[in-house]
Amino acid sequence: MTPEQLTQLIDFSYIAAVVGFILSLKWLSSPVTAMRGVLIGEIASGVAVVATLFDTRVTEHKWVIIALIIGAGIGVPLGLVKMTAVPQRTALSHAFGALSAALIGIAEYYVGVGNHSITRFQMAEIGLEVVIGSLTVTGSLIAAGKLQELKWIPQRPIVYKGQNYVSLTVLGAAVLLIIALTVHPYSPYLFPIMVVVALIFGIMLVTPIGGADMPTVISLLNSYAGFSAALLGFVLQSKVLVVSGALDGASGFILSVIMCKAMNRSFTNVLFGAFGQVQVSAVGAKEERVVKSANPEDAASILAAANKVVVIPGYGMAVAQAQHKIRELYDILTKKGIDVRFGIHPVAGRMPGHMNVLLAEADIPYDKLMEMDAINGDLPQTDVALIIGANDVTNPAARSDKGSPIYGMPIIDADKARTVMVIKRSLAVGFAGIDNPLFYLPNTLMLFGDAKKFVTEIVQSLSSANH
Ligand code: NAP
């Protein structure tokens, strides 16, 4: 094969990879085609990596292979984490992606300085790319630590007076350093200062954010990692990196916007609002309130007498891995002619699409999974809203309590159903750390216990009543 033919083949492979990435994003947007989307994304990445190995600029294959082995050694165990740990795993992936982009940018800078070959334009590209990459590394590591609930990283937002000014000053310093380096690219002493300032800004970006805003921040960091890869593509003159980075950056950004909408929050509010902070007044002021509780047999007979049931799953369903038992419950109730549907909140669980993935794993028909807006109108005509391990996403304080940190977040209107049944182990708070007045309403029955165990007992009770 002539060098020209090889170049054409590599370019063709890159085009095929980009088509694969686009199809992957398209297919990932529906549970029916999501598996296909994952597969095509993996194949496209493989094609892009293999094609790059044939690039004549890659001369030291030994190092690439060593890096591949180290990467696989880290990536395989990371891919095997439990479903509930996927958000922090995703944050770590962003940290690694951004780290590689930042390190390559740093290497390009010093190689360029050594060769005296850096133009001002390239310097601006490298500066922007390294700053975005570096802040994404520390931001993602802090986010992963918070989600993993590491003891030495405070879970609650760290806020202090004048914080936004301090953060903006640090960001401003990073921008000024990019400008200074663009004007005088051969100032190697300024470059590490810029990297350190960006790393510090990454920490400052995420420490004030807590509670329910973490999912948005994770997708925002995903978007930063993508944009820094796209900028790196310009530095390395790699078209496939420009396009795939841009796709990654844009999709992460769109997801952040969707999540902000789902929580009725603006971007600036997420980034500067210290949302998720425990409001001492809301949590502290506890007057004596009573809850009504019921056992699995009571729950089974209420469900058996219903015509319409809406199941609202949440993080507790994922922890208990109750989805397969819920499928059995769905089968029994459906056989009795009861209309059973699922109300899925966009931020239920701990990652976007968390509930859809679990329920699809249990083969619950996709057409029974209703988005929040589609199901809310039906809840007043629903006999039973069965909440399984969900808390924040059903909290009516979001509608009425202006002092609540989740005020304004759209919720699933479970409280509007004739009877509300809540399966959870205690009256403990959910992710946002706030009490839920739903538990104390006159039409609410608390079903205390582990979600899988409780649903199993309801299923047993319904089955024995059938015999
Ligand atoms: P949640 O508000 O975190 O509440 C989950 C509830 O599940 C807890 O109150 C817990 O109560 C219960 N639970 C835990 N283990 C259980 C078990 N084995 N059996 C039964 N119940 C169990 O969950 P959510 O309503 O799904 O709301 C999600 C929250 O996470 C929102 O605040 C959202 O913003 C945030 N978040 C979402 C994402 C995302 O992308 N989806 C990512 C990060 C954070 P007990 O301890 O009493 O059992």
PDB file of C-alpha atoms in Angstrom, residues 281-438:
ATOM      1  CA  SER A 281     -34.588  25.538  59.563  1.00  0.00           C
ATOM      2  CA  ALA A 282     -36.285  22.969  57.327  1.00  0.00           C
ATOM      3  CA  VAL A 283     -34.562  19.992  58.913  1.00  0.00           C
ATOM      4  CA  GLY A 284     -34.307  21.273  62.447  1.00  0.00           C
ATOM      5  CA  ALA A 285     -37.887  22.346  63.040  1.00  0.00           C
ATOM      6  CA  LYS A 286     -39.526  19.002  63.699  1.00  0.00           C
ATOM      7  CA  GLU A 287     -42.872  19.052  65.404  1.00  0.00           C
ATOM      8  CA  GLU A 288     -44.491  15.749  66.373  1.00  0.00           C
ATOM      9  CA  ARG A 289     -46.094  14.299  63.287  1.00  0.00           C
ATOM     10  CA  VAL A 290     -47.632  10.918  62.849  1.00  0.00           C
ATOM     11  CA  VAL A 291     -47.349   8.557  59.940  1.00  0.00           C
ATOM     12  CA  LYS A 292     -49.613   5.654  59.076  1.00  0.00           C
ATOM     13  CA  SER A 293     -47.840   2.430  58.261  1.00  0.00           C
ATOM     14  CA  ALA A 294     -49.058  -0.826  56.749  1.00  0.00           C
ATOM     15  CA  ASN A 295     -47.801  -4.363  56.222  1.00  0.00           C
ATOM     16  CA  PRO A 296     -47.354  -6.241  52.908  1.00  0.00           C
ATOM     17  CA  GLU A 297     -50.763  -7.947  53.194  1.00  0.00           C
ATOM     18  CA  ASP A 298     -52.549  -4.579  53.601  1.00  0.00           C
ATOM     19  CA  ALA A 299     -50.582  -3.186  50.660  1.00  0.00           C
ATOM     20  CA  ALA A 300     -51.474  -6.245  48.540  1.00  0.00           C
ATOM     21  CA  SER A 301     -55.211  -5.887  49.188  1.00  0.00           C
ATOM     22  CA  ILE A 302     -55.165  -2.135  48.428  1.00  0.00           C
ATOM     23  CA  LEU A 303     -53.359  -2.830  45.151  1.00  0.00           C
ATOM     24  CA  ALA A 304     -55.722  -5.692  44.258  1.00  0.00           C
ATOM     25  CA  ALA A 305     -58.726  -3.380  44.689  1.00  0.00           C
ATOM     26  CA  ALA A 306     -57.261  -0.640  42.453  1.00  0.00           C
ATOM     27  CA  ASN A 307     -58.022   0.059  38.810  1.00  0.00           C
ATOM     28  CA  LYS A 308     -55.098   2.357  38.106  1.00  0.00           C
ATOM     29  CA  VAL A 309     -51.669   2.095  39.711  1.00  0.00           C
ATOM     30  CA  VAL A 310     -48.654   4.302  39.065  1.00  0.00           C
ATOM     31  CA  VAL A 311     -45.317   2.959  40.303  1.00  0.00           C
ATOM     32  CA  ILE A 312     -42.733   5.664  41.068  1.00  0.00           C
ATOM     33  CA  PRO A 313     -39.261   4.185  41.404  1.00  0.00           C
ATOM     34  CA  GLY A 314     -36.276   5.973  42.933  1.00  0.00           C
ATOM     35  CA  TYR A 315     -32.756   5.454  44.151  1.00  0.00           C
ATOM     36  CA  GLY A 316     -33.850   2.923  46.827  1.00  0.00           C
ATOM     37  CA  MET A 317     -35.103   0.584  44.079  1.00  0.00           C
ATOM     38  CA  ALA A 318     -31.594   0.631  42.598  1.00  0.00           C
ATOM     39  CA  VAL A 319     -29.953   0.003  45.999  1.00  0.00           C
ATOM     40  CA  ALA A 320     -32.287  -2.905  46.750  1.00  0.00           C
ATOM     41  CA  GLN A 321     -32.124  -4.213  43.143  1.00  0.00           C
ATOM     42  CA  ALA A 322     -35.885  -4.600  43.371  1.00  0.00           C
ATOM     43  CA  GLN A 323     -36.596  -4.232  39.626  1.00  0.00           C
ATOM     44  CA  HIS A 324     -37.117  -7.956  38.918  1.00  0.00           C
ATOM     45  CA  LYS A 325     -39.555  -8.331  41.820  1.00  0.00           C
ATOM     46  CA  ILE A 326     -41.334  -5.202  40.587  1.00  0.00           C
ATOM     47  CA  ARG A 327     -41.681  -6.918  37.226  1.00  0.00           C
ATOM     48  CA  GLU A 328     -43.393  -9.862  38.990  1.00  0.00           C
ATOM     49  CA  LEU A 329     -45.709  -7.428  40.763  1.00  0.00           C
ATOM     50  CA  TYR A 330     -46.439  -5.733  37.432  1.00  0.00           C
ATOM     51  CA  ASP A 331     -47.297  -9.127  35.855  1.00  0.00           C
ATOM     52  CA  ILE A 332     -49.661 -10.145  38.675  1.00  0.00           C
ATOM     53  CA  LEU A 333     -51.499  -6.813  38.738  1.00  0.00           C
ATOM     54  CA  THR A 334     -51.730  -6.585  34.945  1.00  0.00           C
ATOM     55  CA  LYS A 335     -53.181 -10.107  34.823  1.00  0.00           C
ATOM     56  CA  LYS A 336     -55.905  -8.909  37.172  1.00  0.00           C
ATOM     57  CA  GLY A 337     -56.786  -6.232  34.596  1.00  0.00           C
ATOM     58  CA  ILE A 338     -55.235  -3.394  36.621  1.00  0.00           C
ATOM     59  CA  ASP A 339     -53.651  -0.583  34.611  1.00  0.00           C
ATOM     60  CA  VAL A 340     -50.040  -0.339  35.872  1.00  0.00           C
ATOM     61  CA  ARG A 341     -47.693   2.341  34.607  1.00  0.00           C
ATOM     62  CA  PHE A 342     -44.388   3.756  35.793  1.00  0.00           C
ATOM     63  CA  GLY A 343     -43.772   7.459  36.477  1.00  0.00           C
ATOM     64  CA  ILE A 344     -40.125   8.240  35.777  1.00  0.00           C
ATOM     65  CA  HIS A 345     -38.622  11.465  37.083  1.00  0.00           C
ATOM     66  CA  PRO A 346     -35.680  12.716  34.983  1.00  0.00           C
ATOM     67  CA  VAL A 347     -33.346  12.844  38.009  1.00  0.00           C
ATOM     68  CA  ALA A 348     -34.639   9.813  39.925  1.00  0.00           C
ATOM     69  CA  GLY A 349     -31.770   7.617  41.086  1.00  0.00           C
ATOM     70  CA  ARG A 350     -28.196   8.734  40.723  1.00  0.00           C
ATOM     71  CA  MET A 351     -27.629   9.112  37.003  1.00  0.00           C
ATOM     72  CA  PRO A 352     -29.620  10.195  33.972  1.00  0.00           C
ATOM     73  CA  GLY A 353     -31.816   7.341  32.775  1.00  0.00           C
ATOM     74  CA  HIS A 354     -31.016   5.260  35.899  1.00  0.00           C
ATOM     75  CA  MET A 355     -34.591   4.042  36.385  1.00  0.00           C
ATOM     76  CA  ASN A 356     -35.140   3.349  32.669  1.00  0.00           C
ATOM     77  CA  VAL A 357     -32.018   1.187  32.549  1.00  0.00           C
ATOM     78  CA  LEU A 358     -33.031  -0.883  35.586  1.00  0.00           C
ATOM     79  CA  LEU A 359     -36.652  -1.340  34.527  1.00  0.00           C
ATOM     80  CA  ALA A 360     -35.590  -2.226  30.977  1.00  0.00           C
ATOM     81  CA  GLU A 361     -33.207  -4.820  32.486  1.00  0.00           C
ATOM     82  CA  ALA A 362     -36.283  -6.394  34.124  1.00  0.00           C
ATOM     83  CA  ASP A 363     -38.121  -6.379  30.753  1.00  0.00           C
ATOM     84  CA  ILE A 364     -40.839  -3.957  31.805  1.00  0.00           C
ATOM     85  CA  PRO A 365     -42.473  -2.854  28.527  1.00  0.00           C
ATOM     86  CA  TYR A 366     -41.050   0.513  27.414  1.00  0.00           C
ATOM     87  CA  ASP A 367     -44.488   1.889  26.621  1.00  0.00           C
ATOM     88  CA  LYS A 368     -45.374   1.595  30.313  1.00  0.00           C
ATOM     89  CA  LEU A 369     -42.515   3.920  31.315  1.00  0.00           C
ATOM     90  CA  MET A 370     -44.009   7.403  31.359  1.00  0.00           C
ATOM     91  CA  GLU A 371     -42.025  10.609  31.660  1.00  0.00           C
ATOM     92  CA  MET A 372     -42.950  12.967  34.485  1.00  0.00           C
ATOM     93  CA  ASP A 373     -44.932  15.393  32.320  1.00  0.00           C
ATOM     94  CA  ALA A 374     -46.843  12.549  30.678  1.00  0.00           C
ATOM     95  CA  ILE A 375     -47.905  10.912  33.943  1.00  0.00           C
ATOM     96  CA  ASN A 376     -48.570  13.915  36.182  1.00  0.00           C
ATOM     97  CA  GLY A 377     -51.893  14.771  34.561  1.00  0.00           C
ATOM     98  CA  ASP A 378     -53.156  11.231  35.321  1.00  0.00           C
ATOM     99  CA  LEU A 379     -52.245  11.103  38.992  1.00  0.00           C
ATOM    100  CA  PRO A 380     -55.464  12.706  40.302  1.00  0.00           C
ATOM    101  CA  GLN A 381     -57.391   9.839  38.623  1.00  0.00           C
ATOM    102  CA  THR A 382     -54.966   7.208  39.950  1.00  0.00           C
ATOM    103  CA  ASP A 383     -56.053   4.876  42.751  1.00  0.00           C
ATOM    104  CA  VAL A 384     -52.595   4.039  44.078  1.00  0.00           C
ATOM    105  CA  ALA A 385     -49.261   5.799  43.672  1.00  0.00           C
ATOM    106  CA  LEU A 386     -46.746   3.149  44.747  1.00  0.00           C
ATOM    107  CA  ILE A 387     -43.436   4.860  45.523  1.00  0.00           C
ATOM    108  CA  ILE A 388     -40.542   2.424  45.649  1.00  0.00           C
ATOM    109  CA  GLY A 389     -37.354   3.850  47.179  1.00  0.00           C
ATOM    110  CA  ALA A 390     -38.007   7.373  45.862  1.00  0.00           C
ATOM    111  CA  ASN A 391     -38.001  10.436  48.076  1.00  0.00           C
ATOM    112  CA  ASP A 392     -36.841  13.838  46.725  1.00  0.00           C
ATOM    113  CA  VAL A 393     -38.560  13.359  43.349  1.00  0.00           C
ATOM    114  CA  THR A 394     -41.954  13.107  45.083  1.00  0.00           C
ATOM    115  CA  ASN A 395     -41.434  15.814  47.716  1.00  0.00           C
ATOM    116  CA  PRO A 396     -44.383  18.261  47.572  1.00  0.00           C
ATOM    117  CA  ALA A 397     -42.269  20.868  49.421  1.00  0.00           C
ATOM    118  CA  ALA A 398     -40.754  21.521  45.983  1.00  0.00           C
ATOM    119  CA  ARG A 399     -44.127  22.995  44.954  1.00  0.00           C
ATOM    120  CA  SER A 400     -45.058  24.940  48.058  1.00  0.00           C
ATOM    121  CA  ASP A 401     -42.165  25.596  50.462  1.00  0.00           C
ATOM    122  CA  LYS A 402     -40.236  28.631  49.257  1.00  0.00           C
ATOM    123  CA  GLY A 403     -37.572  27.981  51.903  1.00  0.00           C
ATOM    124  CA  SER A 404     -36.871  24.470  50.653  1.00  0.00           C
ATOM    125  CA  PRO A 405     -33.636  23.929  48.731  1.00  0.00           C
ATOM    126  CA  ILE A 406     -35.603  21.981  46.110  1.00  0.00           C
ATOM    127  CA  TYR A 407     -38.283  24.682  45.739  1.00  0.00           C
ATOM    128  CA  GLY A 408     -39.240  24.966  42.063  1.00  0.00           C
ATOM    129  CA  MET A 409     -38.021  21.475  41.067  1.00  0.00           C
ATOM    130  CA  PRO A 410     -40.834  19.735  39.178  1.00  0.00           C
ATOM    131  CA  ILE A 411     -41.863  16.545  40.980  1.00  0.00           C
ATOM    132  CA  ILE A 412     -44.014  13.511  40.273  1.00  0.00           C
ATOM    133  CA  ASP A 413     -47.357  14.493  41.781  1.00  0.00           C
ATOM    134  CA  ALA A 414     -47.752  11.277  43.800  1.00  0.00           C
ATOM    135  CA  ASP A 415     -49.599  13.139  46.585  1.00  0.00           C
ATOM    136  CA  LYS A 416     -52.507  13.750  44.185  1.00  0.00           C
ATOM    137  CA  ALA A 417     -53.317  10.027  43.917  1.00  0.00           C
ATOM    138  CA  ARG A 418     -56.175   8.665  46.044  1.00  0.00           C
ATOM    139  CA  THR A 419     -53.797   6.498  48.068  1.00  0.00           C
ATOM    140  CA  VAL A 420     -50.042   6.891  48.291  1.00  0.00           C
ATOM    141  CA  MET A 421     -47.917   3.961  49.436  1.00  0.00           C
ATOM    142  CA  VAL A 422     -44.215   4.553  50.099  1.00  0.00           C
ATOM    143  CA  ILE A 423     -41.781   1.658  50.388  1.00  0.00           C
ATOM    144  CA  LYS A 424     -38.587   2.696  52.190  1.00  0.00           C
ATOM    145  CA  ARG A 425     -36.746   1.526  55.256  1.00  0.00           C
ATOM    146  CA  SER A 426     -37.327   4.533  57.521  1.00  0.00           C
ATOM    147  CA  LEU A 427     -38.298   8.195  57.478  1.00  0.00           C
ATOM    148  CA  ALA A 428     -34.703   9.060  56.538  1.00  0.00           C
ATOM    149  CA  VAL A 429     -33.998  11.842  54.069  1.00  0.00           C
ATOM    150  CA  GLY A 430     -32.981  11.328  50.432  1.00  0.00           C
ATOM    151  CA  PHE A 431     -30.091  12.795  48.451  1.00  0.00           C
ATOM    152  CA  ALA A 432     -31.032  16.453  48.956  1.00  0.00           C
ATOM    153  CA  GLY A 433     -31.010  15.917  52.738  1.00  0.00           C
ATOM    154  CA  ILE A 434     -34.505  17.271  53.396  1.00  0.00           C
ATOM    155  CA  ASP A 435     -37.630  16.017  55.086  1.00  0.00           C
ATOM    156  CA  ASN A 436     -40.577  14.907  52.919  1.00  0.00           C
ATOM    157  CA  PRO A 437     -44.050  16.133  54.026  1.00  0.00           C
ATOM    158  CA  LEU A 438     -45.608  13.508  51.723  1.00  0.00           C
TER     159      LEU A 438
END
